[in-house]
Amino acid sequence: MPIAVITPFLDRRHGTERCVIEQLERLSADSGSAIHIYAQRVEELHGVARYEPGDQHEPGTRLYWHKVPGIPGPHLLRYIFWFFANAVGRWWDAKFRGLKYDLTYSPGINAGNADAITVHIVFHAFYRQVISELSFRRTPVKDWPRLIHRKLYYRLIMALEKRVYRRSNVSLAAVSALVAQQLESYFQRKDVRIIRNGVDADFFSVSQRIARRADARREFGLGAADFALLLIGNDWKKKGLDGLLQALSLIGALPWRLLVVGSDARGPYEKIIRDRNILDRVFFLTPSSDVMRFYAAADAYVGPSLEDAYGLPILEAMACGLPVIASSKAGASEIIQDGTNGIILRDPQDVQELSTKIRSLVESRDLCISLGELARLTAQHHTWSANAQATREWLEMVFSSSRIR
């Protein structure tokens, strides 16, 4: 069953892309069929070879990368170019190279003709959460170009969601029950399969975290008395950073520090930090493929997402034995029992609730230990092997159904 996989890029520094890498490595190991990846960039994927017609590849190679060109410029323009460029690339390979695929698989909307799509976020639901933040009145004039760009991008994706997700001949899988409910609510899709994300519990482990803790904390300038909170994500508005900074300012007397890992515009948040008088307590860190160093430095993970289809860092932090605060708007909260193996933030926009929950962790080492131990046990039931097996069964079902049609 030759498969085409469409994704803008692959690396281990971004959540969705890391999920796809974990799936592909396992699917290729257990499959006798080739998997052809159409992407602009591929990093840190084991066993992949650049596809060139007529080239001799290593025996056993089953992952082939077809490089799709890209252009510089704003994200909106790059996405539009990518959407059409990968379609042209696949058409060219079919027309002139004789490559035929039994199935086209896409994580998110990367094509108008995918057979199977894993949905990691429903932008219709996300837009409702952030629409009040996308107001020109609440945004400084100098930031209007960025605001206009973001609004145009969201509207384009929502238009594509309407067009693609309502197609009866595309099969959808959701990374959480939350996403499945949103797909039913917005697009009347009642046939969505739920395949939750996984974690490598051997790599993300308590032993790894403890072994690297001293070096990691030294690297980030953390003292013995500092309680380090961690947030990982690239869209900081969606991840709830605005509210988190406000919540932390309410407990400024406590010895907390915040590590923010991701890529986004820092300007609006640096203003909040200055206005809230929490300078020198918030550290913006560049994403790294060595994500374990961030968990090793942390004492707790806090994820107050306004909208998060899953929230992979929550599960990884749990596997490392860290106590977590997870938004009820994050799919990962579905595996958490509030107060037992983690803490659920009922309203991610309730700054007072968030500050109270953070305080409970900073002030109680026993609570952190108890939550972290049960979090670790929970994470061990959610592995990438289980995720890949469920994905394989789903794709085989999609293929069988297409043959019947």
Short mmCIF file of C-alpha atoms in Angstrom, two decimals:
data_model
loop_
_atom_site.label_atom_id
_atom_site.label_comp_id
_atom_site.label_asym_id
_atom_site.label_seq_id
_atom_site.Cartn_x
_atom_site.Cartn_y
_atom_site.Cartn_z
CA MET A 1 0.00 0.00 0.00
CA PRO A 2 2.20 2.92 -1.20
CA ILE A 3 1.31 6.08 0.74
CA ALA A 4 1.90 9.77 0.04
CA VAL A 5 2.28 11.90 3.17
CA ILE A 6 1.88 15.67 2.82
CA THR A 7 3.34 17.95 5.48
CA PRO A 8 5.11 21.33 5.16
CA PHE A 9 8.11 20.18 7.21
CA LEU A 10 9.25 17.61 9.72
CA ASP A 11 11.40 18.07 12.80
CA ARG A 12 11.24 17.26 16.50
CA ARG A 13 10.99 20.89 17.65
CA HIS A 14 7.30 21.27 16.79
CA GLY A 15 4.43 19.24 18.25
CA THR A 16 2.46 18.14 15.19
CA GLU A 17 5.60 17.46 13.19
CA ARG A 18 7.09 15.39 16.01
CA CYS A 19 3.89 13.32 16.06
CA VAL A 20 4.22 12.61 12.34
CA ILE A 21 7.88 11.60 12.69
CA GLU A 22 7.03 9.14 15.46
CA GLN A 23 4.26 7.65 13.32
CA LEU A 24 6.32 7.40 10.14
CA GLU A 25 9.28 5.72 11.80
CA ARG A 26 7.03 3.03 13.22
CA LEU A 27 4.80 2.64 10.17
CA SER A 28 7.80 2.26 7.87
CA ALA A 29 9.42 -0.31 10.17
CA ASP A 30 6.34 -2.54 10.15
CA SER A 31 5.23 -2.02 6.56
CA GLY A 32 6.46 -3.58 3.36
CA SER A 33 5.27 -0.59 1.33
CA ALA A 34 7.00 2.66 0.49
CA ILE A 35 5.99 5.94 2.13
CA HIS A 36 6.62 9.04 0.02
CA ILE A 37 6.84 12.32 1.96
CA TYR A 38 6.11 15.61 0.22
CA ALA A 39 7.68 18.34 2.35
CA GLN A 40 9.79 21.46 2.08
CA ARG A 41 12.12 20.39 4.86
CA VAL A 42 12.79 17.08 6.64
CA GLU A 43 15.02 16.84 9.71
CA GLU A 44 15.61 14.19 12.39
CA LEU A 45 13.61 11.46 10.63
CA HIS A 46 15.50 8.19 10.80
CA GLY A 47 15.68 6.03 7.70
CA VAL A 48 14.55 8.64 5.18
CA ALA A 49 16.18 9.01 1.75
CA ARG A 50 15.89 11.88 -0.72
CA TYR A 51 13.85 10.62 -3.67
CA GLU A 52 15.58 10.80 -7.01
CA PRO A 53 14.30 8.78 -10.00
CA GLY A 54 16.67 5.98 -10.89
CA ASP A 55 18.80 6.30 -7.75
CA GLN A 56 19.83 3.17 -5.88
CA HIS A 57 18.82 3.37 -2.23
CA GLU A 58 19.96 1.43 0.78
CA PRO A 59 18.25 -1.97 1.15
CA GLY A 60 15.19 -1.68 3.36
CA THR A 61 14.58 2.00 2.61
CA ARG A 62 10.86 2.70 2.81
CA LEU A 63 10.77 6.44 3.54
CA TYR A 64 11.33 8.74 0.57
CA TRP A 65 11.40 12.54 0.71
CA HIS A 66 10.20 14.55 -2.28
CA LYS A 67 11.45 18.10 -1.71
CA VAL A 68 8.76 20.72 -2.36
CA PRO A 69 10.05 24.25 -3.11
CA GLY A 70 9.21 27.17 -0.88
CA ILE A 71 9.29 30.95 -1.02
CA PRO A 72 10.34 33.62 1.50
CA GLY A 73 7.82 36.04 2.92
CA PRO A 74 4.86 36.20 5.32
CA HIS A 75 3.45 32.92 6.60
CA LEU A 76 0.17 33.42 4.73
CA LEU A 77 1.89 33.65 1.34
CA ARG A 78 4.21 30.77 2.14
CA TYR A 79 1.27 28.59 3.08
CA ILE A 80 -0.64 29.40 -0.13
CA PHE A 81 2.44 28.64 -2.22
CA TRP A 82 3.00 25.37 -0.32
CA PHE A 83 -0.63 24.29 -0.82
CA PHE A 84 -0.32 24.51 -4.60
CA ALA A 85 3.34 23.51 -4.91
CA ASN A 86 2.89 20.13 -3.25
CA ALA A 87 -0.13 19.45 -5.48
CA VAL A 88 1.94 20.21 -8.56
CA GLY A 89 4.75 17.99 -7.30
CA ARG A 90 2.44 15.03 -6.78
CA TRP A 91 0.82 15.58 -10.19
CA TRP A 92 4.22 15.71 -11.87
CA ASP A 93 5.33 12.47 -10.21
CA ALA A 94 2.14 10.72 -11.29
CA LYS A 95 2.21 12.09 -14.83
CA PHE A 96 5.89 11.76 -15.72
CA ARG A 97 7.39 9.36 -13.18
CA GLY A 98 4.61 6.82 -12.95
CA LEU A 99 4.25 7.11 -9.17
CA LYS A 100 0.84 5.98 -8.00
CA TYR A 101 -0.33 6.00 -4.40
CA ASP A 102 -3.05 3.92 -2.82
CA LEU A 103 -3.58 6.58 -0.18
CA THR A 104 -2.79 10.24 0.48
CA TYR A 105 -2.40 11.11 4.16
CA SER A 106 -2.14 14.61 5.61
CA PRO A 107 -1.71 15.93 9.17
CA GLY A 108 -3.96 18.97 8.89
CA ILE A 109 -5.09 20.74 5.73
CA ASN A 110 -2.22 20.54 3.26
CA ALA A 111 -4.19 19.46 0.20
CA GLY A 112 -7.68 19.54 -1.18
CA ASN A 113 -7.66 15.89 -2.22
CA ALA A 114 -6.23 13.94 0.74
CA ASP A 115 -7.89 10.60 1.49
CA ALA A 116 -7.13 10.68 5.22
CA ILE A 117 -6.50 13.67 7.49
CA THR A 118 -5.46 13.75 11.12
CA VAL A 119 -6.92 16.90 12.66
CA HIS A 120 -4.66 18.56 15.25
CA ILE A 121 -6.67 21.78 15.56
CA VAL A 122 -10.06 23.09 14.46
CA PHE A 123 -9.52 26.73 13.61
CA HIS A 124 -13.25 27.50 13.76
CA ALA A 125 -13.17 26.69 17.48
CA PHE A 126 -9.85 28.41 18.07
CA TYR A 127 -10.96 31.60 16.32
CA ARG A 128 -13.94 31.90 18.65
CA GLN A 129 -11.58 31.77 21.62
CA VAL A 130 -9.22 34.50 20.39
CA ILE A 131 -11.50 36.79 18.41
CA SER A 132 -11.64 39.32 21.23
CA GLU A 133 -7.83 39.48 21.19
CA LEU A 134 -7.80 40.20 17.47
CA SER A 135 -9.29 43.66 17.86
CA PHE A 136 -7.65 46.72 16.32
CA ARG A 137 -8.74 48.74 19.35
CA ARG A 138 -6.76 46.50 21.69
CA THR A 139 -3.69 46.36 19.46
CA PRO A 140 -1.06 49.13 19.11
CA VAL A 141 -0.99 50.65 15.63
CA LYS A 142 2.56 49.43 15.06
CA ASP A 143 1.34 45.83 15.46
CA TRP A 144 -1.58 46.18 13.02
CA PRO A 145 0.28 44.59 10.06
CA ARG A 146 0.93 41.48 12.15
CA LEU A 147 -2.71 41.46 13.32
CA ILE A 148 -4.04 41.79 9.75
CA HIS A 149 -1.78 38.98 8.62
CA ARG A 150 -2.95 36.69 11.43
CA LYS A 151 -6.63 37.39 10.77
CA LEU A 152 -6.26 36.73 7.04
CA TYR A 153 -4.44 33.47 7.73
CA TYR A 154 -7.12 32.27 10.15
CA ARG A 155 -9.90 33.13 7.70
CA LEU A 156 -8.17 31.25 4.88
CA ILE A 157 -7.75 28.13 7.02
CA MET A 158 -11.38 28.30 8.15
CA ALA A 159 -12.53 28.55 4.53
CA LEU A 160 -10.47 25.46 3.71
CA GLU A 161 -11.87 23.64 6.74
CA LYS A 162 -15.40 24.17 5.42
CA ARG A 163 -14.43 22.93 1.99
CA VAL A 164 -12.26 19.95 2.96
CA TYR A 165 -13.74 18.57 6.19
CA ARG A 166 -17.24 18.39 4.76
CA ARG A 167 -16.17 16.11 1.92
CA SER A 168 -17.78 12.72 2.39
CA ASN A 169 -14.85 10.93 0.73
CA VAL A 170 -12.19 12.15 3.16
CA SER A 171 -11.71 10.18 6.37
CA LEU A 172 -10.91 12.18 9.50
CA ALA A 173 -9.09 11.20 12.67
CA ALA A 174 -8.90 13.48 15.70
CA VAL A 175 -6.13 13.60 18.30
CA SER A 176 -8.69 13.97 21.09
CA ALA A 177 -12.39 13.67 21.87
CA LEU A 178 -12.43 17.47 22.11
CA VAL A 179 -11.44 17.77 18.45
CA ALA A 180 -13.91 15.07 17.42
CA GLN A 181 -16.72 17.02 19.11
CA GLN A 182 -15.66 20.20 17.33
CA LEU A 183 -15.63 18.45 13.96
CA GLU A 184 -19.16 17.23 14.58
CA SER A 185 -20.32 20.63 15.79
CA TYR A 186 -18.88 22.70 12.94
CA PHE A 187 -18.91 20.26 10.02
CA GLN A 188 -21.49 17.61 11.02
CA ARG A 189 -18.85 14.86 10.92
CA LYS A 190 -20.04 12.05 13.17
CA ASP A 191 -17.66 9.44 11.76
CA VAL A 192 -14.39 10.77 13.20
CA ARG A 193 -11.94 8.28 14.67
CA ILE A 194 -10.06 9.33 17.84
CA ILE A 195 -6.35 8.49 17.85
CA ARG A 196 -4.64 10.18 20.77
CA ASN A 197 -1.02 11.27 20.66
CA GLY A 198 1.65 9.23 22.38
CA VAL A 199 4.98 9.60 24.13
CA ASP A 200 8.31 7.78 24.17
CA ALA A 201 8.23 6.82 27.84
CA ASP A 202 11.76 5.41 27.68
CA PHE A 203 13.20 8.74 26.58
CA PHE A 204 10.88 11.06 28.51
CA SER A 205 11.42 9.56 31.93
CA VAL A 206 12.06 10.50 35.54
CA SER A 207 15.55 9.00 35.42
CA GLN A 208 16.49 11.09 32.36
CA ARG A 209 15.07 14.24 33.93
CA ILE A 210 16.91 13.79 37.21
CA ALA A 211 20.19 12.87 35.51
CA ARG A 212 20.16 16.11 33.52
CA ARG A 213 18.55 18.40 36.10
CA ALA A 214 21.66 20.04 37.59
CA ASP A 215 23.23 20.88 34.22
CA ALA A 216 19.96 22.12 32.75
CA ARG A 217 19.17 24.42 35.66
CA ARG A 218 22.70 25.77 35.61
CA GLU A 219 22.37 26.44 31.86
CA PHE A 220 19.22 28.52 32.39
CA GLY A 221 20.51 30.34 35.47
CA LEU A 222 18.10 28.77 37.95
CA GLY A 223 18.96 28.73 41.65
CA ALA A 224 18.23 26.00 44.16
CA ALA A 225 15.26 27.91 45.60
CA ASP A 226 13.72 28.78 42.22
CA PHE A 227 10.50 26.97 41.26
CA ALA A 228 10.71 26.71 37.48
CA LEU A 229 7.48 26.61 35.48
CA LEU A 230 7.66 25.50 31.86
CA LEU A 231 5.53 26.37 28.81
CA ILE A 232 6.30 25.03 25.34
CA GLY A 233 4.56 26.20 22.17
CA ASN A 234 4.87 28.44 19.12
CA ASP A 235 1.58 30.32 19.04
CA TRP A 236 1.77 32.03 22.43
CA LYS A 237 -1.65 33.58 22.24
CA LYS A 238 -3.20 30.17 21.65
CA LYS A 239 -1.04 28.72 24.42
CA GLY A 240 -2.43 31.26 26.88
CA LEU A 241 0.78 33.13 27.65
CA ASP A 242 -1.07 36.44 28.14
CA GLY A 243 -3.13 35.05 31.00
CA LEU A 244 -0.21 33.11 32.46
CA LEU A 245 1.92 36.24 32.81
CA GLN A 246 -0.96 38.06 34.46
CA ALA A 247 -1.56 35.14 36.84
CA LEU A 248 2.09 34.98 37.82
CA SER A 249 2.16 38.70 38.59
CA LEU A 250 -0.47 38.02 41.28
CA ILE A 251 1.93 35.71 43.13
CA GLY A 252 5.06 37.76 42.66
CA ALA A 253 6.18 37.14 46.23
CA LEU A 254 6.73 33.44 45.53
CA PRO A 255 10.09 32.23 44.10
CA TRP A 256 8.79 31.23 40.67
CA ARG A 257 10.56 31.48 37.35
CA LEU A 258 8.97 30.90 33.93
CA LEU A 259 10.66 29.25 30.96
CA VAL A 260 8.85 29.96 27.69
CA VAL A 261 10.08 27.79 24.81
CA GLY A 262 8.90 28.65 21.31
CA SER A 263 8.97 31.00 18.35
CA ASP A 264 6.61 33.97 18.27
CA ALA A 265 6.69 37.75 18.46
CA ARG A 266 7.99 38.70 21.91
CA GLY A 267 7.05 42.38 21.82
CA PRO A 268 3.49 42.20 23.20
CA TYR A 269 4.58 39.88 26.02
CA GLU A 270 7.63 41.89 26.97
CA LYS A 271 5.27 44.83 27.45
CA ILE A 272 3.09 42.75 29.80
CA ILE A 273 6.22 41.69 31.70
CA ARG A 274 7.29 45.30 32.16
CA ASP A 275 3.81 46.50 33.07
CA ARG A 276 3.36 43.68 35.60
CA ASN A 277 6.81 44.24 37.11
CA ILE A 278 8.02 40.68 36.62
CA LEU A 279 11.24 41.47 34.79
CA ASP A 280 14.11 38.97 35.17
CA ARG A 281 11.66 36.19 36.06
CA VAL A 282 10.52 35.21 32.56
CA PHE A 283 12.98 33.62 30.13
CA PHE A 284 12.26 33.19 26.42
CA LEU A 285 14.15 30.18 25.05
CA THR A 286 14.74 29.03 21.49
CA PRO A 287 13.17 25.68 20.52
CA SER A 288 15.59 22.77 20.34
CA SER A 289 15.49 19.17 19.19
CA ASP A 290 16.91 18.40 22.64
CA VAL A 291 13.59 19.18 24.32
CA MET A 292 14.53 17.02 27.33
CA ARG A 293 16.77 19.78 28.69
CA PHE A 294 13.71 21.98 29.24
CA TYR A 295 11.82 19.30 31.17
CA ALA A 296 14.96 18.55 33.18
CA ALA A 297 15.18 22.17 34.33
CA ALA A 298 11.50 22.45 35.25
CA ASP A 299 9.64 21.81 38.49
CA ALA A 300 6.19 21.85 36.86
CA TYR A 301 4.54 22.26 33.49
CA VAL A 302 1.76 24.80 33.00
CA GLY A 303 -0.43 24.76 29.90
CA PRO A 304 -3.27 27.33 30.08
CA SER A 305 -4.17 26.95 26.38
CA LEU A 306 -7.15 28.83 25.03
CA GLU A 307 -7.52 26.06 22.47
CA ASP A 308 -5.27 23.04 22.05
CA ALA A 309 -6.30 19.94 20.17
CA TYR A 310 -4.00 17.88 22.36
CA GLY A 311 -0.96 19.53 23.93
CA LEU A 312 1.90 17.07 23.46
CA PRO A 313 4.24 18.80 25.98
CA ILE A 314 1.68 18.04 28.70
CA LEU A 315 2.00 14.31 28.06
CA GLU A 316 5.80 14.51 27.78
CA ALA A 317 6.00 16.39 31.08
CA MET A 318 3.79 13.75 32.70
CA ALA A 319 6.10 11.00 31.42
CA CYS A 320 8.99 12.87 33.06
CA GLY A 321 7.16 12.79 36.39
CA LEU A 322 6.42 16.52 36.48
CA PRO A 323 3.19 17.87 37.95
CA VAL A 324 1.12 19.51 35.23
CA ILE A 325 -1.59 22.16 35.02
CA ALA A 326 -3.59 21.52 31.86
CA SER A 327 -6.34 23.64 30.39
CA SER A 328 -9.73 21.99 30.00
CA LYS A 329 -9.53 23.30 26.42
CA ALA A 330 -6.56 21.00 25.74
CA GLY A 331 -7.20 17.46 24.55
CA ALA A 332 -4.53 16.09 26.87
CA SER A 333 -6.76 17.01 29.83
CA GLU A 334 -8.91 14.00 28.86
CA ILE A 335 -6.33 11.66 30.39
CA ILE A 336 -6.05 13.70 33.60
CA GLN A 337 -8.05 13.23 36.77
CA ASP A 338 -8.10 16.61 38.47
CA GLY A 339 -6.10 16.56 41.69
CA THR A 340 -4.91 12.98 41.17
CA ASN A 341 -2.45 12.82 38.26
CA GLY A 342 -2.54 16.49 37.36
CA ILE A 343 -4.50 19.71 37.77
CA ILE A 344 -7.14 20.87 35.30
CA LEU A 345 -7.66 24.56 34.68
CA ARG A 346 -11.39 24.89 34.11
CA ASP A 347 -11.31 28.35 32.53
CA PRO A 348 -7.98 29.24 30.87
CA GLN A 349 -8.98 32.90 30.83
CA ASP A 350 -9.60 33.00 34.59
CA VAL A 351 -6.37 34.57 35.82
CA GLN A 352 -7.29 34.17 39.48
CA GLU A 353 -7.99 30.44 39.11
CA LEU A 354 -4.68 29.93 37.35
CA SER A 355 -2.67 31.84 39.95
CA THR A 356 -4.30 29.82 42.76
CA LYS A 357 -3.41 26.52 41.09
CA ILE A 358 0.17 27.58 40.47
CA ARG A 359 0.47 28.70 44.09
CA SER A 360 -0.68 25.27 45.28
CA LEU A 361 2.27 23.67 43.47
CA VAL A 362 4.91 26.21 44.46
CA GLU A 363 3.91 25.94 48.14
CA SER A 364 3.61 22.14 48.37
CA ARG A 365 6.47 19.83 47.44
CA ASP A 366 4.43 16.83 48.59
CA LEU A 367 1.64 17.69 46.15
CA CYS A 368 4.16 18.00 43.31
CA ILE A 369 5.64 14.58 44.10
CA SER A 370 2.23 12.90 44.36
CA LEU A 371 0.90 14.39 41.13
CA GLY A 372 4.14 13.70 39.28
CA GLU A 373 4.29 10.03 40.22
CA LEU A 374 0.74 9.30 39.10
CA ALA A 375 1.28 11.40 35.98
CA ARG A 376 4.23 9.17 35.07
CA LEU A 377 2.14 6.01 35.45
CA THR A 378 -0.63 7.50 33.29
CA ALA A 379 1.77 8.48 30.50
CA GLN A 380 3.08 4.92 30.23
CA HIS A 381 -0.32 3.85 28.88
CA HIS A 382 -0.11 6.34 26.00
CA THR A 383 2.79 5.30 23.77
CA TRP A 384 3.74 6.04 20.17
CA SER A 385 3.64 2.34 19.39
CA ALA A 386 -0.05 2.27 20.33
CA ASN A 387 -0.64 5.43 18.32
CA ALA A 388 1.10 4.01 15.23
CA GLN A 389 -0.85 0.76 15.47
CA ALA A 390 -4.15 2.65 15.65
CA THR A 391 -3.07 4.87 12.74
CA ARG A 392 -2.12 1.85 10.65
CA GLU A 393 -5.49 0.19 11.26
CA TRP A 394 -7.28 3.41 10.34
CA LEU A 395 -5.35 3.89 7.09
CA GLU A 396 -5.93 0.27 6.10
CA MET A 397 -9.64 0.79 6.72
CA VAL A 398 -9.62 3.92 4.57
CA PHE A 399 -7.84 2.04 1.77
CA SER A 400 -10.28 -0.88 1.94
CA SER A 401 -13.26 1.49 1.85
CA SER A 402 -11.87 3.33 -1.18
CA ARG A 403 -11.50 0.07 -3.08
CA ILE A 404 -15.11 -0.79 -2.35
CA ARG A 405 -16.23 2.61 -3.66
#
